[in-house]
Every structure is written in C-alpha cells, then in structure tokens.
Amino acid sequence: MAATQANRARPEDPGADLERRVGRLEFAEGALARLRVPLRVAADRGRDILTDLDVLAVDIDGRLRTSLSVLECKTTKGQAGEPDRLLWLSGLQRLTGTQRAVLVRQTITRRGRAIAQALDLQIMDMQTLASREEGHAWVPERFAHIQGMGCEQAERRTDTQLKGLKNIPGGLVAFLRADSLLADSPECLNALVALNSATRQGVVPNPT
C-alpha cells in the first residue's frame, strides 16, 4: 500500500509516463522491456552516449531466437516534427540493427502513415495504445525496470557500492547493464568472463 501511495505521489512527466506505458505494454505482450537505454558509439570521452532509446524490447521465440525492437515515444501533438522523427527513427533502426521500430505519438497523420509504410516502420497513436492497454489491466502500472521504485532504489545503491570498487571497471558495468542488450553473444560472454575475473580480485558487497 505504501509503495502504491508513493507511486501516486510522484510528479508525472508526460514523456516519461508515455515511455512507461509503452514499456509496460511491450512486457504484457511478451517482451523484456527496458526504458531509456543509452546508445553508445565510438567517440571522445564524454561524447560516447549518442542518445537514449526510449523503450528497447527483446523478444525470444520458442527456439531461443531473439529479435529487438526500438520504440520512440513523443507527446507532441499535431503534425509538427512527424516526418523528421520518422526519418530519424529509420536511421536509428539501421544503426542499432533492430528488427522492428515503432513511433508512438499523440496523433498520426495520413502523411505519417505513408512515410512509415515506405520506411517499413510501425506507428501507433494514443487511441491505439489505450485500446491495447485495456487487455492488460492485470499488469502493475510500475514494476522492475518499468519505473519500479524498488528496482530504481536497488540500482542506485548498487551504483554507490560499485564506485568504491576499483577492481570492477565502470565500462564493464555499463556494458552489462545496458550495452549488452544490443551486443552479440560473444561480446556478452567476454564481458561475463571479465566480470568473473574482476570479482576474484576483491570483495563484492551484498546485494551488489
């Protein structure tokens, strides 16, 4: 009850709330969903984060094959910026190598639907989002990485602990937490081996 009251008391950001709703829907329909995943590129120090992916969804089929979806959430009303955002999303999909890209907006114009179809993108307005949400009323509004307060607090506590552990590189932590979702299997396995080696060099506090 206390957690529910605390969630209700949190000031809402329309953009963040839309990301939460879309992530919740992706989870309810069978995907692992993460919000605001940083997209890193090779760059000078301090410029390696190109942007954040509003929602990154990972689907796994019966043969353990994965497919990735990136969902861009915008609360802008009307036609302003719609074509530019679709062109941007098409480039983002190519850069990330995701199999599916979706633009979520308040409203969708006829022109936007035509551009999305030409670019092989999906597009969803708020009416469609609300309609699909009706079938998943059983899913909590906030949980785990879908703005779950307990999860956020645990990650902040872990971040504080990890800063004091010089034997675990910050880049390795960043990769395992976010970059691994877009990486190939060999990169992920190498990172796990590196983490195993790093933890053997010092004491890791619980529950890090």
PDB file of C-alpha atoms in Angstrom:
ATOM      1  CA  MET A   1       0.000   0.000   0.000  1.00  0.00           C
ATOM      2  CA  ALA A   2       2.805   2.409   0.924  1.00  0.00           C
ATOM      3  CA  ALA A   3       4.576   1.782  -2.374  1.00  0.00           C
ATOM      4  CA  THR A   4       1.344   2.411  -4.286  1.00  0.00           C
ATOM      5  CA  GLN A   5       0.778   5.697  -2.458  1.00  0.00           C
ATOM      6  CA  ALA A   6       4.374   6.743  -3.100  1.00  0.00           C
ATOM      7  CA  ASN A   7       3.973   5.989  -6.807  1.00  0.00           C
ATOM      8  CA  ARG A   8       0.813   8.067  -6.975  1.00  0.00           C
ATOM      9  CA  ALA A   9       2.580  10.935  -5.227  1.00  0.00           C
ATOM     10  CA  ARG A  10       5.394  11.080  -7.771  1.00  0.00           C
ATOM     11  CA  PRO A  11       5.230  14.111 -10.071  1.00  0.00           C
ATOM     12  CA  GLU A  12       4.471  12.931 -13.588  1.00  0.00           C
ATOM     13  CA  ASP A  13       6.496  13.806 -16.654  1.00  0.00           C
ATOM     14  CA  PRO A  14       4.256  13.252 -19.733  1.00  0.00           C
ATOM     15  CA  GLY A  15       7.196  11.940 -21.779  1.00  0.00           C
ATOM     16  CA  ALA A  16       8.396   9.551 -19.080  1.00  0.00           C
ATOM     17  CA  ASP A  17       4.841   8.409 -18.401  1.00  0.00           C
ATOM     18  CA  LEU A  18       4.329   7.569 -22.081  1.00  0.00           C
ATOM     19  CA  GLU A  19       7.581   5.585 -22.113  1.00  0.00           C
ATOM     20  CA  ARG A  20       6.401   3.690 -19.028  1.00  0.00           C
ATOM     21  CA  ARG A  21       3.062   2.859 -20.650  1.00  0.00           C
ATOM     22  CA  VAL A  22       4.692   1.644 -23.868  1.00  0.00           C
ATOM     23  CA  GLY A  23       7.273  -0.422 -21.959  1.00  0.00           C
ATOM     24  CA  ARG A  24       4.517  -1.924 -19.821  1.00  0.00           C
ATOM     25  CA  LEU A  25       2.561  -2.864 -22.943  1.00  0.00           C
ATOM     26  CA  GLU A  26       5.591  -4.488 -24.561  1.00  0.00           C
ATOM     27  CA  PHE A  27       6.158  -6.549 -21.398  1.00  0.00           C
ATOM     28  CA  ALA A  28       2.500  -7.537 -21.206  1.00  0.00           C
ATOM     29  CA  GLU A  29       2.693  -8.782 -24.798  1.00  0.00           C
ATOM     30  CA  GLY A  30       5.702 -10.996 -24.080  1.00  0.00           C
ATOM     31  CA  ALA A  31       8.894  -8.939 -24.373  1.00  0.00           C
ATOM     32  CA  LEU A  32      11.656  -7.960 -21.967  1.00  0.00           C
ATOM     33  CA  ALA A  33      11.355  -4.172 -21.867  1.00  0.00           C
ATOM     34  CA  ARG A  34      13.875  -1.564 -20.724  1.00  0.00           C
ATOM     35  CA  LEU A  35      13.371   2.192 -20.605  1.00  0.00           C
ATOM     36  CA  ARG A  36      15.849   4.916 -21.585  1.00  0.00           C
ATOM     37  CA  VAL A  37      18.661   2.613 -22.665  1.00  0.00           C
ATOM     38  CA  PRO A  38      21.805   4.628 -23.529  1.00  0.00           C
ATOM     39  CA  LEU A  39      23.114   4.126 -27.054  1.00  0.00           C
ATOM     40  CA  ARG A  40      26.907   4.323 -27.053  1.00  0.00           C
ATOM     41  CA  VAL A  41      29.161   4.900 -30.055  1.00  0.00           C
ATOM     42  CA  ALA A  42      32.915   5.184 -30.536  1.00  0.00           C
ATOM     43  CA  ALA A  43      33.707   8.794 -29.630  1.00  0.00           C
ATOM     44  CA  ASP A  44      35.872  11.033 -27.475  1.00  0.00           C
ATOM     45  CA  ARG A  45      35.433  10.705 -23.741  1.00  0.00           C
ATOM     46  CA  GLY A  46      32.186  12.270 -22.596  1.00  0.00           C
ATOM     47  CA  ARG A  47      30.636  12.093 -26.059  1.00  0.00           C
ATOM     48  CA  ASP A  48      30.133   8.362 -26.352  1.00  0.00           C
ATOM     49  CA  ILE A  49      26.409   8.387 -25.497  1.00  0.00           C
ATOM     50  CA  LEU A  50      24.657   9.347 -28.722  1.00  0.00           C
ATOM     51  CA  THR A  51      21.100   9.205 -27.417  1.00  0.00           C
ATOM     52  CA  ASP A  52      18.766   7.199 -25.202  1.00  0.00           C
ATOM     53  CA  LEU A  53      16.391   4.592 -26.607  1.00  0.00           C
ATOM     54  CA  ASP A  54      13.013   5.417 -25.082  1.00  0.00           C
ATOM     55  CA  VAL A  55      11.972   1.757 -24.996  1.00  0.00           C
ATOM     56  CA  LEU A  56      14.050  -1.260 -26.008  1.00  0.00           C
ATOM     57  CA  ALA A  57      12.153  -4.546 -26.210  1.00  0.00           C
ATOM     58  CA  VAL A  58      13.681  -8.002 -26.544  1.00  0.00           C
ATOM     59  CA  ASP A  59      11.501 -10.845 -27.838  1.00  0.00           C
ATOM     60  CA  ILE A  60      12.591 -14.507 -27.601  1.00  0.00           C
ATOM     61  CA  ASP A  61      10.807 -17.213 -29.559  1.00  0.00           C
ATOM     62  CA  GLY A  62      10.435 -20.933 -28.858  1.00  0.00           C
ATOM     63  CA  ARG A  63      13.822 -21.682 -30.457  1.00  0.00           C
ATOM     64  CA  LEU A  64      15.555 -19.028 -28.308  1.00  0.00           C
ATOM     65  CA  ARG A  65      15.979 -16.669 -31.249  1.00  0.00           C
ATOM     66  CA  THR A  66      15.940 -13.033 -30.215  1.00  0.00           C
ATOM     67  CA  SER A  67      14.563 -10.020 -32.017  1.00  0.00           C
ATOM     68  CA  LEU A  68      14.963  -6.414 -30.916  1.00  0.00           C
ATOM     69  CA  SER A  69      12.520  -3.537 -31.118  1.00  0.00           C
ATOM     70  CA  VAL A  70      13.141   0.145 -30.520  1.00  0.00           C
ATOM     71  CA  LEU A  71      10.157   2.323 -29.687  1.00  0.00           C
ATOM     72  CA  GLU A  72      10.329   6.111 -29.847  1.00  0.00           C
ATOM     73  CA  CYS A  73       7.749   7.930 -27.708  1.00  0.00           C
ATOM     74  CA  LYS A  74       6.697  11.520 -28.407  1.00  0.00           C
ATOM     75  CA  THR A  75       3.971  13.540 -26.712  1.00  0.00           C
ATOM     76  CA  THR A  76       3.976  16.230 -29.420  1.00  0.00           C
ATOM     77  CA  LYS A  77       0.521  16.939 -30.832  1.00  0.00           C
ATOM     78  CA  GLY A  78      -0.354  17.741 -34.429  1.00  0.00           C
ATOM     79  CA  GLN A  79       1.840  17.318 -37.485  1.00  0.00           C
ATOM     80  CA  ALA A  80       4.908  19.214 -36.218  1.00  0.00           C
ATOM     81  CA  GLY A  81       8.057  17.120 -36.496  1.00  0.00           C
ATOM     82  CA  GLU A  82       6.327  13.918 -37.573  1.00  0.00           C
ATOM     83  CA  PRO A  83       8.227  13.369 -40.875  1.00  0.00           C
ATOM     84  CA  ASP A  84      11.580  14.286 -39.324  1.00  0.00           C
ATOM     85  CA  ARG A  85      11.043  11.906 -36.413  1.00  0.00           C
ATOM     86  CA  LEU A  86      10.171   9.051 -38.763  1.00  0.00           C
ATOM     87  CA  LEU A  87      13.284   9.659 -40.874  1.00  0.00           C
ATOM     88  CA  TRP A  88      15.363   9.839 -37.686  1.00  0.00           C
ATOM     89  CA  LEU A  89      13.836   6.593 -36.405  1.00  0.00           C
ATOM     90  CA  SER A  90      14.641   4.828 -39.670  1.00  0.00           C
ATOM     91  CA  GLY A  91      18.293   5.783 -39.262  1.00  0.00           C
ATOM     92  CA  LEU A  92      18.252   4.773 -35.606  1.00  0.00           C
ATOM     93  CA  GLN A  93      16.879   1.352 -36.509  1.00  0.00           C
ATOM     94  CA  ARG A  94      19.663   0.832 -39.021  1.00  0.00           C
ATOM     95  CA  LEU A  95      22.307   1.999 -36.542  1.00  0.00           C
ATOM     96  CA  THR A  96      21.095  -0.297 -33.752  1.00  0.00           C
ATOM     97  CA  GLY A  97      20.373  -3.257 -36.030  1.00  0.00           C
ATOM     98  CA  THR A  98      16.927  -3.743 -34.506  1.00  0.00           C
ATOM     99  CA  GLN A  99      14.333  -5.752 -36.396  1.00  0.00           C
ATOM    100  CA  ARG A 100      11.377  -3.510 -35.528  1.00  0.00           C
ATOM    101  CA  ALA A 101      10.997   0.222 -34.961  1.00  0.00           C
ATOM    102  CA  VAL A 102       7.852   1.939 -33.708  1.00  0.00           C
ATOM    103  CA  LEU A 103       6.958   5.610 -33.371  1.00  0.00           C
ATOM    104  CA  VAL A 104       4.359   6.370 -30.702  1.00  0.00           C
ATOM    105  CA  ARG A 105       2.698   9.805 -30.926  1.00  0.00           C
ATOM    106  CA  GLN A 106      -0.421  11.547 -29.698  1.00  0.00           C
ATOM    107  CA  THR A 107      -1.887  11.536 -33.191  1.00  0.00           C
ATOM    108  CA  ILE A 108      -0.853  10.078 -36.538  1.00  0.00           C
ATOM    109  CA  THR A 109      -1.488  11.846 -39.829  1.00  0.00           C
ATOM    110  CA  ARG A 110      -2.156  10.310 -43.221  1.00  0.00           C
ATOM    111  CA  ARG A 111       1.222  11.621 -44.350  1.00  0.00           C
ATOM    112  CA  GLY A 112       2.908   9.984 -41.360  1.00  0.00           C
ATOM    113  CA  ARG A 113       1.353   6.609 -42.119  1.00  0.00           C
ATOM    114  CA  ALA A 114       2.517   6.829 -45.737  1.00  0.00           C
ATOM    115  CA  ILE A 115       6.098   7.664 -44.704  1.00  0.00           C
ATOM    116  CA  ALA A 116       6.132   4.899 -42.080  1.00  0.00           C
ATOM    117  CA  GLN A 117       4.949   2.348 -44.638  1.00  0.00           C
ATOM    118  CA  ALA A 118       7.613   3.430 -47.140  1.00  0.00           C
ATOM    119  CA  LEU A 119      10.337   3.117 -44.469  1.00  0.00           C
ATOM    120  CA  ASP A 120       8.997  -0.190 -43.083  1.00  0.00           C
ATOM    121  CA  LEU A 121       8.323   1.385 -39.703  1.00  0.00           C
ATOM    122  CA  GLN A 122       5.369   0.885 -37.378  1.00  0.00           C
ATOM    123  CA  ILE A 123       3.416   3.788 -35.979  1.00  0.00           C
ATOM    124  CA  MET A 124       0.948   3.974 -33.088  1.00  0.00           C
ATOM    125  CA  ASP A 125      -1.272   6.764 -31.783  1.00  0.00           C
ATOM    126  CA  MET A 126      -2.612   7.214 -28.267  1.00  0.00           C
ATOM    127  CA  GLN A 127      -6.027   5.802 -29.114  1.00  0.00           C
ATOM    128  CA  THR A 128      -4.450   2.555 -30.296  1.00  0.00           C
ATOM    129  CA  LEU A 129      -2.166   2.442 -27.248  1.00  0.00           C
ATOM    130  CA  ALA A 130      -5.107   2.878 -24.869  1.00  0.00           C
ATOM    131  CA  SER A 131      -7.104   0.204 -26.684  1.00  0.00           C
ATOM    132  CA  ARG A 132      -4.282  -2.331 -26.413  1.00  0.00           C
ATOM    133  CA  GLU A 133      -3.743  -1.460 -22.737  1.00  0.00           C
ATOM    134  CA  GLU A 134      -7.317  -2.481 -21.911  1.00  0.00           C
ATOM    135  CA  GLY A 135      -6.412  -6.122 -22.419  1.00  0.00           C
ATOM    136  CA  HIS A 136      -3.611  -5.975 -19.844  1.00  0.00           C
ATOM    137  CA  ALA A 137      -5.260  -4.417 -16.802  1.00  0.00           C
ATOM    138  CA  TRP A 138      -3.740  -7.159 -14.631  1.00  0.00           C
ATOM    139  CA  VAL A 139      -0.186  -5.846 -15.200  1.00  0.00           C
ATOM    140  CA  PRO A 140       1.018  -3.415 -12.470  1.00  0.00           C
ATOM    141  CA  GLU A 141       1.454   0.194 -13.510  1.00  0.00           C
ATOM    142  CA  ARG A 142       5.081   0.217 -12.297  1.00  0.00           C
ATOM    143  CA  PHE A 143       7.394  -2.721 -11.637  1.00  0.00           C
ATOM    144  CA  ALA A 144      11.024  -3.765 -12.124  1.00  0.00           C
ATOM    145  CA  HIS A 145      12.592  -1.592 -14.827  1.00  0.00           C
ATOM    146  CA  ILE A 146       9.202  -0.137 -15.744  1.00  0.00           C
ATOM    147  CA  GLN A 147       9.777   2.684 -13.231  1.00  0.00           C
ATOM    148  CA  GLY A 148       9.599   0.280 -10.300  1.00  0.00           C
ATOM    149  CA  MET A 149      10.676   2.228  -7.222  1.00  0.00           C
ATOM    150  CA  GLY A 150      12.263  -0.789  -5.526  1.00  0.00           C
ATOM    151  CA  CYS A 151      14.283  -1.571  -8.632  1.00  0.00           C
ATOM    152  CA  GLU A 152      15.416   2.039  -9.015  1.00  0.00           C
ATOM    153  CA  GLN A 153      16.492   2.215  -5.368  1.00  0.00           C
ATOM    154  CA  ALA A 154      18.435  -1.056  -5.649  1.00  0.00           C
ATOM    155  CA  GLU A 155      20.274   0.184  -8.731  1.00  0.00           C
ATOM    156  CA  ARG A 156      21.176   3.490  -7.076  1.00  0.00           C
ATOM    157  CA  ARG A 157      22.501   1.608  -4.047  1.00  0.00           C
ATOM    158  CA  THR A 158      24.500  -0.693  -6.314  1.00  0.00           C
ATOM    159  CA  ASP A 159      25.943   2.280  -8.218  1.00  0.00           C
ATOM    160  CA  THR A 160      27.164   3.780  -4.931  1.00  0.00           C
ATOM    161  CA  GLN A 161      28.805   0.497  -3.944  1.00  0.00           C
ATOM    162  CA  LEU A 162      30.427  -0.062  -7.325  1.00  0.00           C
ATOM    163  CA  LYS A 163      32.050   3.371  -7.318  1.00  0.00           C
ATOM    164  CA  GLY A 164      34.126   2.219  -4.360  1.00  0.00           C
ATOM    165  CA  LEU A 165      35.295  -0.971  -6.083  1.00  0.00           C
ATOM    166  CA  LYS A 166      38.288  -0.103  -8.229  1.00  0.00           C
ATOM    167  CA  ASN A 167      38.664  -3.685  -9.421  1.00  0.00           C
ATOM    168  CA  ILE A 168      35.384  -3.570 -11.388  1.00  0.00           C
ATOM    169  CA  PRO A 169      35.701  -1.170 -14.358  1.00  0.00           C
ATOM    170  CA  GLY A 170      32.850   1.270 -14.866  1.00  0.00           C
ATOM    171  CA  GLY A 171      32.811   0.481 -18.580  1.00  0.00           C
ATOM    172  CA  LEU A 172      32.209  -3.192 -17.840  1.00  0.00           C
ATOM    173  CA  VAL A 173      29.287  -2.339 -15.565  1.00  0.00           C
ATOM    174  CA  ALA A 174      27.800  -0.040 -18.202  1.00  0.00           C
ATOM    175  CA  PHE A 175      28.099  -2.751 -20.838  1.00  0.00           C
ATOM    176  CA  LEU A 176      26.440  -5.437 -18.726  1.00  0.00           C
ATOM    177  CA  ARG A 177      23.645  -3.122 -17.604  1.00  0.00           C
ATOM    178  CA  ALA A 178      22.646  -1.670 -20.974  1.00  0.00           C
ATOM    179  CA  ASP A 179      25.005  -2.198 -23.920  1.00  0.00           C
ATOM    180  CA  SER A 180      24.733  -5.984 -23.729  1.00  0.00           C
ATOM    181  CA  LEU A 181      21.107  -5.748 -24.874  1.00  0.00           C
ATOM    182  CA  LEU A 182      22.319  -4.639 -28.310  1.00  0.00           C
ATOM    183  CA  ALA A 183      25.546  -6.668 -28.394  1.00  0.00           C
ATOM    184  CA  ASP A 184      26.347 -10.008 -29.990  1.00  0.00           C
ATOM    185  CA  SER A 185      26.605 -13.183 -27.884  1.00  0.00           C
ATOM    186  CA  PRO A 186      30.459 -13.355 -27.998  1.00  0.00           C
ATOM    187  CA  GLU A 187      30.697  -9.811 -26.585  1.00  0.00           C
ATOM    188  CA  CYS A 188      28.320 -10.701 -23.776  1.00  0.00           C
ATOM    189  CA  LEU A 189      30.232 -13.872 -22.925  1.00  0.00           C
ATOM    190  CA  ASN A 190      33.535 -11.962 -22.896  1.00  0.00           C
ATOM    191  CA  ALA A 191      32.004  -9.412 -20.532  1.00  0.00           C
ATOM    192  CA  LEU A 192      30.840 -12.150 -18.150  1.00  0.00           C
ATOM    193  CA  VAL A 193      34.329 -13.674 -18.140  1.00  0.00           C
ATOM    194  CA  ALA A 194      35.802 -10.242 -17.424  1.00  0.00           C
ATOM    195  CA  LEU A 195      33.332  -9.734 -14.561  1.00  0.00           C
ATOM    196  CA  ASN A 196      34.263 -13.095 -13.090  1.00  0.00           C
ATOM    197  CA  SER A 197      37.949 -12.154 -13.204  1.00  0.00           C
ATOM    198  CA  ALA A 198      37.276  -8.740 -11.677  1.00  0.00           C
ATOM    199  CA  THR A 199      35.238 -10.085  -8.766  1.00  0.00           C
ATOM    200  CA  ARG A 200      38.011 -12.517  -7.859  1.00  0.00           C
ATOM    201  CA  GLN A 201      40.310  -9.573  -7.239  1.00  0.00           C
ATOM    202  CA  GLY A 202      38.318  -8.148  -4.366  1.00  0.00           C
ATOM    203  CA  VAL A 203      35.306  -8.473  -2.090  1.00  0.00           C
ATOM    204  CA  VAL A 204      31.937  -7.643  -3.653  1.00  0.00           C
ATOM    205  CA  PRO A 205      29.370  -6.326  -1.137  1.00  0.00           C
ATOM    206  CA  ASN A 206      25.883  -7.802  -0.855  1.00  0.00           C
ATOM    207  CA  PRO A 207      23.477  -7.215  -2.638  1.00  0.00           C
ATOM    208  CA  THR A 208      25.605  -5.765  -5.463  1.00  0.00           C
TER     209      THR A 208
END
